[in-house]
Each structure stands twice: as structure tokens, then as C-alpha cells.
Tab-separated table of C-alpha atoms in Angstrom:
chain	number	residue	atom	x	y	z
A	1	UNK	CA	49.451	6.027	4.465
A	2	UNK	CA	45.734	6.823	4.720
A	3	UNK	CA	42.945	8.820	6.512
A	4	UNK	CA	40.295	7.595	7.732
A	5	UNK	CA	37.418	10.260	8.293
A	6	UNK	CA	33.979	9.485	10.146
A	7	UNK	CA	30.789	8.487	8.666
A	8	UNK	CA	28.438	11.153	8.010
A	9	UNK	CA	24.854	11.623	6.550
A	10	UNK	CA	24.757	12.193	2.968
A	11	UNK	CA	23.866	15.947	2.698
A	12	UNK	CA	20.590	15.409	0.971
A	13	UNK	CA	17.955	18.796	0.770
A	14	UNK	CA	14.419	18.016	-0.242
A	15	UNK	CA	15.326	18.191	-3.946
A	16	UNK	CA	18.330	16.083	-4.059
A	17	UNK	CA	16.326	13.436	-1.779
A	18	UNK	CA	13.912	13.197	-4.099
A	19	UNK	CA	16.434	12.954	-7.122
A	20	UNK	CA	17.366	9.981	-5.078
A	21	UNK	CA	14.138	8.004	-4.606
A	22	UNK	CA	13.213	7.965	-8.350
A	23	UNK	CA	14.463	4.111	-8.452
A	24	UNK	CA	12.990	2.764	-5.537
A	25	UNK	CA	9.260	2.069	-4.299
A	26	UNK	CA	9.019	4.566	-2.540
A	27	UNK	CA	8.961	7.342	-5.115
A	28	UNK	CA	5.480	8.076	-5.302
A	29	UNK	CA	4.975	9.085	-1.784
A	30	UNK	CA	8.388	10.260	-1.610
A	31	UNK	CA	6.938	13.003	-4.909
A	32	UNK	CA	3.661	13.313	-2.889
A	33	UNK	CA	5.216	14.654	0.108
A	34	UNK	CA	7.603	17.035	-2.289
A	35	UNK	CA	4.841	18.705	-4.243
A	36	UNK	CA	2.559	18.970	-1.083
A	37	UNK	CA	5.527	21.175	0.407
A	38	UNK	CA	4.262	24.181	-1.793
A	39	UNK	CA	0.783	23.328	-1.828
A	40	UNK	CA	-1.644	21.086	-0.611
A	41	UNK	CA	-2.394	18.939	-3.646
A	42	UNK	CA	-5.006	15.701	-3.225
A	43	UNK	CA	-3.553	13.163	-5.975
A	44	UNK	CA	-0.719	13.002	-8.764
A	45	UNK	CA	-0.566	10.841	-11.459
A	46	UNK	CA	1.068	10.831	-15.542
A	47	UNK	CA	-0.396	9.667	-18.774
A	48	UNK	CA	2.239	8.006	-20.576
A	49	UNK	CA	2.899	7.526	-24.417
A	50	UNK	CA	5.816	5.220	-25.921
A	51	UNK	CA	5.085	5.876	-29.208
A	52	UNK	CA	2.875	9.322	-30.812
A	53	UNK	CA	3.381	7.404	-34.302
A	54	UNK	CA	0.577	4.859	-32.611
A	55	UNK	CA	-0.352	6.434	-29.623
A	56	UNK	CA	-1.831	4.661	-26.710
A	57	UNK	CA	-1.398	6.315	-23.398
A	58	UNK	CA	-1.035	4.686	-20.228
A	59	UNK	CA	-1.176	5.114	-16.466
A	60	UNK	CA	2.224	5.779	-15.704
A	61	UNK	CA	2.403	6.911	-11.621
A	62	UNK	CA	-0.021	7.579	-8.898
A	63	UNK	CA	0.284	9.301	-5.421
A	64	UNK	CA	-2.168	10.475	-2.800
A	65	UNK	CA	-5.135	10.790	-1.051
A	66	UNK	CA	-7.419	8.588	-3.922
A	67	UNK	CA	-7.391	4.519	-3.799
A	68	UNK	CA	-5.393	2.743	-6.620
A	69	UNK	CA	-8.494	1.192	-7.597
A	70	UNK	CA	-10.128	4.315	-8.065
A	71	UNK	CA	-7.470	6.005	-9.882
A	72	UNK	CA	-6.876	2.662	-11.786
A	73	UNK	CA	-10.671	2.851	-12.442
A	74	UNK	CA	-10.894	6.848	-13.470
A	75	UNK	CA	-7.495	6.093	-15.853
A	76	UNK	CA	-9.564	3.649	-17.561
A	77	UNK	CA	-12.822	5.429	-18.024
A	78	UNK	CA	-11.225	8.383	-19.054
A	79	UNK	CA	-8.891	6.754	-21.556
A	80	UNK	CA	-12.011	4.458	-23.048
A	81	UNK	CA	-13.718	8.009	-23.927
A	82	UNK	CA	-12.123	9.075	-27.299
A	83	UNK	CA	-12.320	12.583	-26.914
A	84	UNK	CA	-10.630	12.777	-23.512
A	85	UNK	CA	-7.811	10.533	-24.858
A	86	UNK	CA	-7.387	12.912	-27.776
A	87	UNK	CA	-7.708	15.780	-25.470
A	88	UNK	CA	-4.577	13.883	-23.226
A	89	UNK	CA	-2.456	13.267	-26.563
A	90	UNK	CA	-3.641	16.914	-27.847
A	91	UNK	CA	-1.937	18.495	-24.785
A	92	UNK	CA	1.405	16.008	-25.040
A	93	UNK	CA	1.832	16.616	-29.033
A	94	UNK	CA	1.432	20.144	-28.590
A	95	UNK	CA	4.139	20.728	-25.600
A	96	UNK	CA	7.003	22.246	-27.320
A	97	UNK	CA	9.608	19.437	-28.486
A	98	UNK	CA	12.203	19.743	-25.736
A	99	UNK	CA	10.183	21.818	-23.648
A	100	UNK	CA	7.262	21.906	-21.259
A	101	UNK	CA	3.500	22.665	-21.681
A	102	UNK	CA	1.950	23.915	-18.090
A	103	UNK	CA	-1.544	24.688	-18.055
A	104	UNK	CA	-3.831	25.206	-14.797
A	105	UNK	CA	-7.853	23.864	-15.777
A	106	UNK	CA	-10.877	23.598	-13.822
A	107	UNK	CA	-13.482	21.112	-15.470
A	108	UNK	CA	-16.805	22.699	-16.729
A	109	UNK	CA	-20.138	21.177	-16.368
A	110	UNK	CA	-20.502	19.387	-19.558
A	111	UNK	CA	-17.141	17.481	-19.560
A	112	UNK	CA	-17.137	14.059	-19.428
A	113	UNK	CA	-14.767	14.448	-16.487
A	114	UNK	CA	-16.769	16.421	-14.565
A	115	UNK	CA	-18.497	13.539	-12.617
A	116	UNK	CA	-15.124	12.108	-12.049
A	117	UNK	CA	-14.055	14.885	-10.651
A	118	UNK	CA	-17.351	15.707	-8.764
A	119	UNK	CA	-17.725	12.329	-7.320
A	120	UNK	CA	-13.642	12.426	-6.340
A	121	UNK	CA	-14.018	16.503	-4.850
A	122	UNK	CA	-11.471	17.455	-7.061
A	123	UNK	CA	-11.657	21.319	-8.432
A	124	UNK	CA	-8.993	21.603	-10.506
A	125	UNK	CA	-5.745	20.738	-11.686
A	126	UNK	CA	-2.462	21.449	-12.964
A	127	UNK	CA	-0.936	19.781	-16.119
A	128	UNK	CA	2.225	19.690	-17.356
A	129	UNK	CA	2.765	17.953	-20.712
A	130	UNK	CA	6.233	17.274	-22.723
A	131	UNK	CA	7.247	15.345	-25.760
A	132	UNK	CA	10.845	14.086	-26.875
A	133	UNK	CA	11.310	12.412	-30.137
A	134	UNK	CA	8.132	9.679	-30.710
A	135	UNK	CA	7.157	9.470	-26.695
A	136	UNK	CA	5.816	11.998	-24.419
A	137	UNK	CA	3.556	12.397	-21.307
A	138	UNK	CA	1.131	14.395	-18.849
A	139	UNK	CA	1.648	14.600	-15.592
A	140	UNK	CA	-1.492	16.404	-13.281
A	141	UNK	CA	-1.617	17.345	-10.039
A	142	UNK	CA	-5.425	17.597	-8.280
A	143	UNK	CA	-6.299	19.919	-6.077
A	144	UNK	CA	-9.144	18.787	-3.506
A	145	UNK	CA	-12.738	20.624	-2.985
A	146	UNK	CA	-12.166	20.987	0.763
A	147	UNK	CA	-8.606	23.764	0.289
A	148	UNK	CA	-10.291	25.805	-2.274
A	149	UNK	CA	-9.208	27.374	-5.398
A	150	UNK	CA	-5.440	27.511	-5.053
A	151	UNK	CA	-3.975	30.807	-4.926
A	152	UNK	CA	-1.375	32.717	-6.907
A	153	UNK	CA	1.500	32.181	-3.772
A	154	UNK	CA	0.510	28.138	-4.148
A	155	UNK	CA	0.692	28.321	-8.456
A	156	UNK	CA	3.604	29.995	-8.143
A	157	UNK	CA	5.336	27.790	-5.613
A	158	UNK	CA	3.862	24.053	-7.929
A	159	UNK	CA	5.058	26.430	-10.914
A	160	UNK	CA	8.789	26.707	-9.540
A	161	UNK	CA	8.785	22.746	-8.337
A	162	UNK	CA	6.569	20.859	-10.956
A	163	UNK	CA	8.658	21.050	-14.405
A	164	UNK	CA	11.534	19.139	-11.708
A	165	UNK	CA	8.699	16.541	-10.759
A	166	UNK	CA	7.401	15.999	-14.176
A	167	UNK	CA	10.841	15.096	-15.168
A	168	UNK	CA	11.515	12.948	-12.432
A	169	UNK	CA	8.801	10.625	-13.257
A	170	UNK	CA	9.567	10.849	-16.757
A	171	UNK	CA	13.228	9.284	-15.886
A	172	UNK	CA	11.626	7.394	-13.273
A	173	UNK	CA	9.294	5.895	-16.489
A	174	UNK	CA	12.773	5.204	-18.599
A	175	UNK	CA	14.215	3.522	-15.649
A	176	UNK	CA	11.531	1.301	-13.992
A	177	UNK	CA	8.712	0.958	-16.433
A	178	UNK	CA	4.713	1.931	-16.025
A	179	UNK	CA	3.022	1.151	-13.182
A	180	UNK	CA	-0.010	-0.035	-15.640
A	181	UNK	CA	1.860	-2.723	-17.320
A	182	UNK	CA	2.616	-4.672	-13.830
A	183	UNK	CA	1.057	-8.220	-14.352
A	184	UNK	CA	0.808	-11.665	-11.567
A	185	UNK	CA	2.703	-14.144	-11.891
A	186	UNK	CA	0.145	-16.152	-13.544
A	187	UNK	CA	-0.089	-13.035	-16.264
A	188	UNK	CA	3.947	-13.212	-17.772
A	189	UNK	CA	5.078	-14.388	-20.543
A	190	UNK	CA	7.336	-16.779	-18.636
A	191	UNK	CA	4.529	-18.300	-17.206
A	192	UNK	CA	3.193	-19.206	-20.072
A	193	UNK	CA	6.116	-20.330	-21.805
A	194	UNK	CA	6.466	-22.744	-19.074
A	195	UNK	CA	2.993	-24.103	-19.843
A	196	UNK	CA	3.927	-24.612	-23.149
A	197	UNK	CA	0.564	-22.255	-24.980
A	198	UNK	CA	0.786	-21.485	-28.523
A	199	UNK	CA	3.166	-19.206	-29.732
A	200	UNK	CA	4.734	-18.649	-26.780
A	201	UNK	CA	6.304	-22.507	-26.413
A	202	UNK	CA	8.526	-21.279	-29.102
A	203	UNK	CA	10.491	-18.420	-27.106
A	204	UNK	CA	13.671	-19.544	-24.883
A	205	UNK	CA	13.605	-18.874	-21.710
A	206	UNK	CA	15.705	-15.416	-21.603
A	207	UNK	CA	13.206	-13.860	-24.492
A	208	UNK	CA	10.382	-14.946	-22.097
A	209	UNK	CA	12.282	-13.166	-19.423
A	210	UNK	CA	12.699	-10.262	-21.310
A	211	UNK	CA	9.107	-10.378	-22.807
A	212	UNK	CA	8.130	-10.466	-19.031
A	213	UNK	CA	9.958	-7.023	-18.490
A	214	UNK	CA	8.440	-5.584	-22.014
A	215	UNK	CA	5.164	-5.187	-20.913
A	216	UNK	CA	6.209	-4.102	-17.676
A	217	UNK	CA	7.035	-0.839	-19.245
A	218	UNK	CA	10.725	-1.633	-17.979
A	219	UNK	CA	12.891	0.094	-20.201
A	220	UNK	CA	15.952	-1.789	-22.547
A	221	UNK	CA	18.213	-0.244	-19.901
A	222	UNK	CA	16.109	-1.380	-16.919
A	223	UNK	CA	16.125	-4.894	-18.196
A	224	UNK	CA	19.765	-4.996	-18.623
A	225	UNK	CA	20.787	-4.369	-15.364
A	226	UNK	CA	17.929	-6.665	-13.886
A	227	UNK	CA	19.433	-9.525	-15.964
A	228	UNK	CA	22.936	-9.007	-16.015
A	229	UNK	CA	22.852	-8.698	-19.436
A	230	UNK	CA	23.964	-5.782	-22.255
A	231	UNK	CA	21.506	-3.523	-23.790
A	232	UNK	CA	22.523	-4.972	-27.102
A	233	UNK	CA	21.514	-8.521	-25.600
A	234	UNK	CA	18.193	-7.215	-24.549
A	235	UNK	CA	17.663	-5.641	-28.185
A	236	UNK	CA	18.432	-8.837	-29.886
A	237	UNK	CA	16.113	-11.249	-27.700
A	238	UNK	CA	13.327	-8.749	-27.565
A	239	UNK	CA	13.802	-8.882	-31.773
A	240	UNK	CA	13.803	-12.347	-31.729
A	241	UNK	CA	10.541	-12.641	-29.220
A	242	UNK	CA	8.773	-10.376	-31.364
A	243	UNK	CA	9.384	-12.628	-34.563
A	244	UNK	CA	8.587	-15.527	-32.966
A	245	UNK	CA	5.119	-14.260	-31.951
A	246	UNK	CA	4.481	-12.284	-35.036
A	247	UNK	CA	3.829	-8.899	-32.591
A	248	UNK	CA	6.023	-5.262	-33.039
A	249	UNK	CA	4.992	-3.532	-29.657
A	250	UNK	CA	4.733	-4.089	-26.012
A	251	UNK	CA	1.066	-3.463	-26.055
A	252	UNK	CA	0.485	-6.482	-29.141
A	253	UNK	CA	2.251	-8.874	-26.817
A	254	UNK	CA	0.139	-7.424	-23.401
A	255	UNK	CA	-2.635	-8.117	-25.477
A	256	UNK	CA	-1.475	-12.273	-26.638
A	257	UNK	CA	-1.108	-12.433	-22.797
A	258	UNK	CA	-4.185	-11.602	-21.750
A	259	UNK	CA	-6.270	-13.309	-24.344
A	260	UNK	CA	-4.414	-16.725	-23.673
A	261	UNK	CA	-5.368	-16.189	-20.265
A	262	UNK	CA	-8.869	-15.021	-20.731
């Protein structure tokens, strides 16, 4: 004997919704909308770092009022100047290991931000910066020149919500990969294996495959489930990529990409 009961919604609140978009595309908007629920907040974004032994942060998320171009274009000029990449990796390494760093900051006149931030009508900003084990990352929320200086009701509401949303895009990181890393399909791996150039004639076409998801920033999980494959396999043909085209990172084998296409 069984019961059959009627369909009903899922009984999602605001939180738990949000718990639930971290896989899909809609994320970023999805965390947008969340955060601007306790105060009105132009842009969000996250420096990312895989490894702090030989850091190199990237752009991990964006969200908001500011083009991608633009915030594509900002990452890059800020992360070109060595002092404000320092300052980003200063802020990660010093987050307490298994905890959170929050810090509100306002950009003074001689900071190499400041025309950034001048030219975008951004006043200030919220950080919140964590480390576990060898990676870490920033995330920063940007507060727009026409709402003013927030006010303590609006940092304490982003203070209750933001350590949630900076951990959501951290898992959202482990799950999916960086934003930053996305290539066309003329820029994979795959693509060039196919074409037979240099090195990368020697790789089969699973460790192209799982090159291809490398420096996506999709994580060993991530790639498993995309290729019906075990972690274990995705370890071994990322080992055996590497070999084959004498790199030991993500970024080395970005980098063979791009100058066989350049």
C-alpha cells in the first residue's frame, strides 16, 4: 500500500534559495538581489587564489550595476599594479586560517584605485577575506556615490548576511570554476589537440578534455561529474597532461594556450 500526497513548492526562504542557485548561471544575480536586500550595494565581485605558495589571484565572480567589460577591465588594471595585488593577497593571508577577515574601506586620494573608483562612482566598500590551507579569496561589495555613505543599520544588516555570501561563492568557486578562466572554443586545449600544435598533439583526447576544464577553474570534483568520470580518473589524466606538456599549474597551461594562439 502507498500514499500519494500532492505536489507542493519546495519551502525555500531567501537564504536557502540562494544556497540553491550556487550551481547554476544564475548565481550572480541570484547573490546580487540577496545582498541588495540589506543594503543597496552597486557591484560584487571575489579575487581568487588557488595557491598562496605562488599566488596569482584571479577574477572569480561579478554581479551588478557595472559592465563585465569594465569590471573585466578594472580586475586587470588593478591586478597588473603590484602593490594593489599585494595589498589583495595581504588582506587574504592575513584572514584568520578558518575564519573571516571583514573590513569596511573608503579609497583615499592617492590610491591607485581611486580613479577607478572615481570614474565608476563608487565610495566605498566592504571586504571580506578568508584563507583555508594554500587557497583563499576576497570578496567586496561596492557601494555607489549616488546612496551615500552607508549607515550603521545597512553595515550591520551586510555584516549579518556577507560571511554566508562570501562562502557561497567560495563553494560556488570549488564547484564550477572562475569566471576568468572561461576561454572560446577556438581557445581549449581540445581545440588544439585536434589541430595537431606542438605539445599538445601528444595528449589523448580525455586529458585534452580535462585540460579544457583545468583552466576553466573547474574544480577535480566539477570535472568528474561533467565527464562521468572518478575524481581519481581526473587526477591521473590531469598528471599525465601536465607531463606531457612539461607545465605544473593551471595558469602554465592558460599561458601554452594562449601563446599558440597568439
Amino acid at each position: 500500500m502507498s500514499d500519494t500526497f500532492p505536489s507542493r513548492p519546495l519551502p525555500r526562504d531567501a537564504t536557502a534559495a540562494l544556497a540553491a542557485a550556487v550551481p547554476s548561471p544564475a548565481f550572480s544575480a541570484a547573490l546580487m538581489q540577496y545582498v541588495r536586500d540589506a543594503a543597496e550595494i552597486a557591484n560584487i565581485g571575489a579575487f581568487y587564489v588557488s595557491d598562496l605558495r605562488r599566488p596569482e589571484p584571479v577574477l572569480s565572480i561579478w554581479a551588478g550595476d557595472m559592465s563585465s567589460y569594465w569590471f573585466n577591465r578594472n580586475a586587470r588594471t588593478i591586478l597588473s599594479h603590484d602593490s594593489l595585488k599585494q595589498d589583495i593577497l595581504r588582506r587574504i593571508q592575513s584572514a584568520p586560517e578558518q575564519g573571516l577577515a571583514i573590513e569596511r574601506w573608503r579609497p583615499q586620494p592617492d590610491d591607485p584605485r581611486a580613479p577607478i573608483y572615481v570614474r565608476d562612482e563608487v565610495i566605498e566598500r566592504i571586504t571580506i577575506s578568508s584563507r583555508t590551507d594554500n587557497t583563499g579569496f576576497l570578496s567586496f561589495y561596492l557601494r555607489g556615490k549616488e546612496h551615500g555613505w552607508m549607515d550603521e543599520q545597512e553595515v550591520n544588516r551586510l555584516s549579518a548576511i556577507l560571511p554566508l555570501a562570501h562562502e557561497l561563492i567560495g563553494l560556488r568557486h570549488r564547484i564550477i570554476g572562475s569566471e576568468a578562466f572561461h576561454f572560446s572554443s577556438q581557445q581549449r586545449v581540445s581545440a588544439l589537440k585536434e589541430r595537431q600544435v606542438g605539445q599538445f598533439a601528444r595528449l589523448s583526447d580525455r586529458e585534452a578534455e580535462v585540460c579544457d576544464m583545468l583552466v576553466q577553474g573547474i574544480s577535480v570534483a566539477g570535472t568528474a561529474v561533467a565527464l562521468g568520470i572518478s575524481d581519481n580518473s581526473v587526477r591521473t589524466l590531469r598528471k599525465r597532461a601536465y607531463t606531457k606538456l612539461g607545465a605544473n599549474s593551471a595558469m602554465q597551461i592558460a599561458a601554452l594556450v594562449l601563446n599558440d594562439l597568439a
